[in-house]
mmCIF file of C-alpha atoms in Angstrom:
data_model
loop_
_atom_site.group_PDB
_atom_site.id
_atom_site.type_symbol
_atom_site.label_atom_id
_atom_site.label_comp_id
_atom_site.label_asym_id
_atom_site.label_seq_id
_atom_site.Cartn_x
_atom_site.Cartn_y
_atom_site.Cartn_z
ATOM 1 C CA MET A 16 39.737 -16.699 4.217
ATOM 2 C CA PRO A 17 36.344 -15.691 2.850
ATOM 3 C CA TYR A 18 35.486 -12.431 1.125
ATOM 4 C CA VAL A 19 33.091 -10.070 2.922
ATOM 5 C CA GLU A 20 30.734 -7.498 1.456
ATOM 6 C CA GLY A 21 29.579 -5.014 4.082
ATOM 7 C CA PHE A 22 26.675 -2.573 4.170
ATOM 8 C CA VAL A 23 25.527 0.274 6.408
ATOM 9 C CA LEU A 24 22.119 1.879 5.855
ATOM 10 C CA ALA A 25 19.357 3.758 7.634
ATOM 11 C CA VAL A 26 15.893 2.212 7.909
ATOM 12 C CA PRO A 27 12.831 3.961 9.332
ATOM 13 C CA ASN A 28 12.095 2.352 12.699
ATOM 14 C CA ASP A 29 8.468 1.746 11.717
ATOM 15 C CA ARG A 30 9.668 -0.209 8.626
ATOM 16 C CA LYS A 31 11.652 -2.796 10.604
ATOM 17 C CA ALA A 32 9.197 -5.637 9.915
ATOM 18 C CA VAL A 33 9.168 -4.870 6.177
ATOM 19 C CA PHE A 34 12.975 -4.673 6.136
ATOM 20 C CA LEU A 35 13.274 -8.015 7.919
ATOM 21 C CA GLN A 36 10.756 -9.635 5.582
ATOM 22 C CA GLN A 37 12.651 -8.441 2.504
ATOM 23 C CA ALA A 38 16.028 -9.404 3.976
ATOM 24 C CA ALA A 39 14.676 -12.877 4.729
ATOM 25 C CA ALA A 40 13.429 -13.154 1.130
ATOM 26 C CA ALA A 41 16.756 -11.972 -0.311
ATOM 27 C CA ALA A 42 19.038 -14.148 1.829
ATOM 28 C CA PRO A 43 18.234 -17.436 0.035
ATOM 29 C CA VAL A 44 18.953 -15.765 -3.311
ATOM 30 C CA PHE A 45 22.361 -14.619 -2.069
ATOM 31 C CA LYS A 46 23.064 -18.131 -0.775
ATOM 32 C CA GLU A 47 21.885 -19.676 -4.045
ATOM 33 C CA CYS A 48 24.391 -17.408 -5.816
ATOM 34 C CA GLY A 49 27.288 -18.502 -3.616
ATOM 35 C CA ALA A 50 27.087 -16.644 -0.303
ATOM 36 C CA THR A 51 27.949 -18.743 2.726
ATOM 37 C CA ARG A 52 26.489 -16.368 5.320
ATOM 38 C CA VAL A 53 24.111 -13.410 5.357
ATOM 39 C CA VAL A 54 23.877 -11.269 8.509
ATOM 40 C CA GLU A 55 21.546 -8.321 9.191
ATOM 41 C CA CYS A 56 22.040 -6.310 12.398
ATOM 42 C CA TRP A 57 19.512 -3.758 13.695
ATOM 43 C CA GLY A 58 21.178 -0.829 15.486
ATOM 44 C CA ASP A 59 20.897 -1.084 19.251
ATOM 45 C CA ASP A 60 23.799 0.885 20.732
ATOM 46 C CA VAL A 61 25.014 3.189 17.952
ATOM 47 C CA PRO A 62 26.356 6.375 19.534
ATOM 48 C CA GLU A 63 26.582 9.699 17.791
ATOM 49 C CA GLY A 64 30.167 10.864 17.510
ATOM 50 C CA LYS A 65 31.753 14.293 17.675
ATOM 51 C CA ARG A 66 33.347 14.133 14.204
ATOM 52 C CA THR A 67 31.864 11.147 12.431
ATOM 53 C CA ASP A 68 29.663 8.156 13.134
ATOM 54 C CA PHE A 69 27.388 5.603 11.484
ATOM 55 C CA HIS A 70 24.428 8.012 11.588
ATOM 56 C CA ARG A 71 26.280 10.660 9.593
ATOM 57 C CA ALA A 72 27.749 8.113 7.209
ATOM 58 C CA VAL A 73 24.247 7.224 5.968
ATOM 59 C CA GLN A 74 22.643 10.592 6.700
ATOM 60 C CA ALA A 75 20.197 8.962 9.115
ATOM 61 C CA GLU A 76 17.148 11.085 9.760
ATOM 62 C CA PRO A 77 15.075 11.267 12.965
ATOM 63 C CA GLY A 78 13.133 8.023 13.373
ATOM 64 C CA GLU A 79 15.659 5.963 11.378
ATOM 65 C CA VAL A 80 17.808 3.158 12.756
ATOM 66 C CA VAL A 81 21.279 2.294 11.477
ATOM 67 C CA VAL A 82 21.522 -1.228 10.068
ATOM 68 C CA PHE A 83 24.862 -3.000 9.680
ATOM 69 C CA SER A 84 24.931 -6.030 7.392
ATOM 70 C CA TRP A 85 27.416 -8.312 5.765
ATOM 71 C CA ILE A 86 27.496 -11.186 3.337
ATOM 72 C CA GLU A 87 30.321 -13.740 3.318
ATOM 73 C CA TYR A 88 31.507 -15.493 0.165
ATOM 74 C CA PRO A 89 34.220 -18.106 -0.349
ATOM 75 C CA SER A 90 36.206 -15.626 -2.489
ATOM 76 C CA LYS A 91 36.040 -12.290 -4.258
ATOM 77 C CA GLU A 92 35.513 -14.118 -7.537
ATOM 78 C CA VAL A 93 32.424 -15.864 -6.149
ATOM 79 C CA ARG A 94 31.157 -12.496 -4.827
ATOM 80 C CA ASP A 95 31.690 -10.824 -8.210
ATOM 81 C CA ALA A 96 29.859 -13.618 -10.047
ATOM 82 C CA ALA A 97 27.058 -13.566 -7.459
ATOM 83 C CA ASN A 98 26.572 -9.828 -7.871
ATOM 84 C CA GLN A 99 26.228 -10.265 -11.628
ATOM 85 C CA ARG A 100 23.544 -12.925 -11.122
ATOM 86 C CA ILE A 101 21.773 -10.947 -8.390
ATOM 87 C CA ARG A 102 21.484 -7.826 -10.575
ATOM 88 C CA THR A 103 19.469 -9.746 -13.154
ATOM 89 C CA ASP A 104 17.517 -12.071 -10.853
ATOM 90 C CA PRO A 105 13.788 -11.229 -11.107
ATOM 91 C CA ARG A 106 13.282 -12.011 -7.403
ATOM 92 C CA MET A 107 15.881 -9.421 -6.428
ATOM 93 C CA GLN A 108 14.486 -6.904 -8.894
ATOM 94 C CA ALA A 109 11.049 -7.281 -7.285
ATOM 95 C CA ILE A 110 12.559 -6.811 -3.814
ATOM 96 C CA GLY A 111 14.522 -3.795 -5.041
ATOM 97 C CA GLU A 112 11.381 -2.064 -6.255
ATOM 98 C CA LYS A 113 9.930 -1.996 -2.721
ATOM 99 C CA MET A 114 12.921 -1.243 -0.514
ATOM 100 C CA PRO A 115 11.889 0.151 2.895
ATOM 101 C CA PHE A 116 14.872 2.530 2.942
ATOM 102 C CA ASP A 117 16.648 5.077 0.754
ATOM 103 C CA GLY A 118 19.269 3.036 -1.080
ATOM 104 C CA ARG A 119 21.071 6.198 -2.204
ATOM 105 C CA ARG A 120 22.287 6.641 1.383
ATOM 106 C CA MET A 121 23.552 3.079 1.772
ATOM 107 C CA ILE A 122 27.302 2.610 1.941
ATOM 108 C CA PHE A 123 28.900 -0.684 0.983
ATOM 109 C CA GLY A 124 32.159 -2.282 -0.021
ATOM 110 C CA GLY A 125 34.108 -5.504 -0.359
ATOM 111 C CA PHE A 126 36.661 -6.516 2.241
ATOM 112 C CA LEU A 127 39.457 -9.062 2.523
ATOM 113 C CA PRO A 128 39.570 -10.416 6.085
ATOM 114 C CA ILE A 129 43.036 -10.137 7.601
ATOM 115 C CA LEU A 130 42.278 -11.629 11.020
ATOM 116 C CA ASP A 131 39.593 -14.129 12.041
ATOM 117 C CA VAL A 132 39.973 -15.567 15.553
#
């Protein structure tokens, strides 16, 4: 099974076009570094919970939309090597300087799939 790196973040609704443009520019770099799939999902039906929810997880502010993303790699080793390359890639550094969201509130992690049907 592949290895999955997942992300949840809050993007100002009026920055959606900028976010999509940057995500579209970053996706080929991830794929060049070994990713097999890059998915960006704009929040559409993200309810607020009584104890916890996606909004609280990223401290979403009024006017921000929760974004759920993931990148698939053939293995954790490929993901680890890709992340090393991505950190030093000048294209990604340029994208990182103009992020349309507060990266300090992004949550992320690596996951081993245990069921894929």
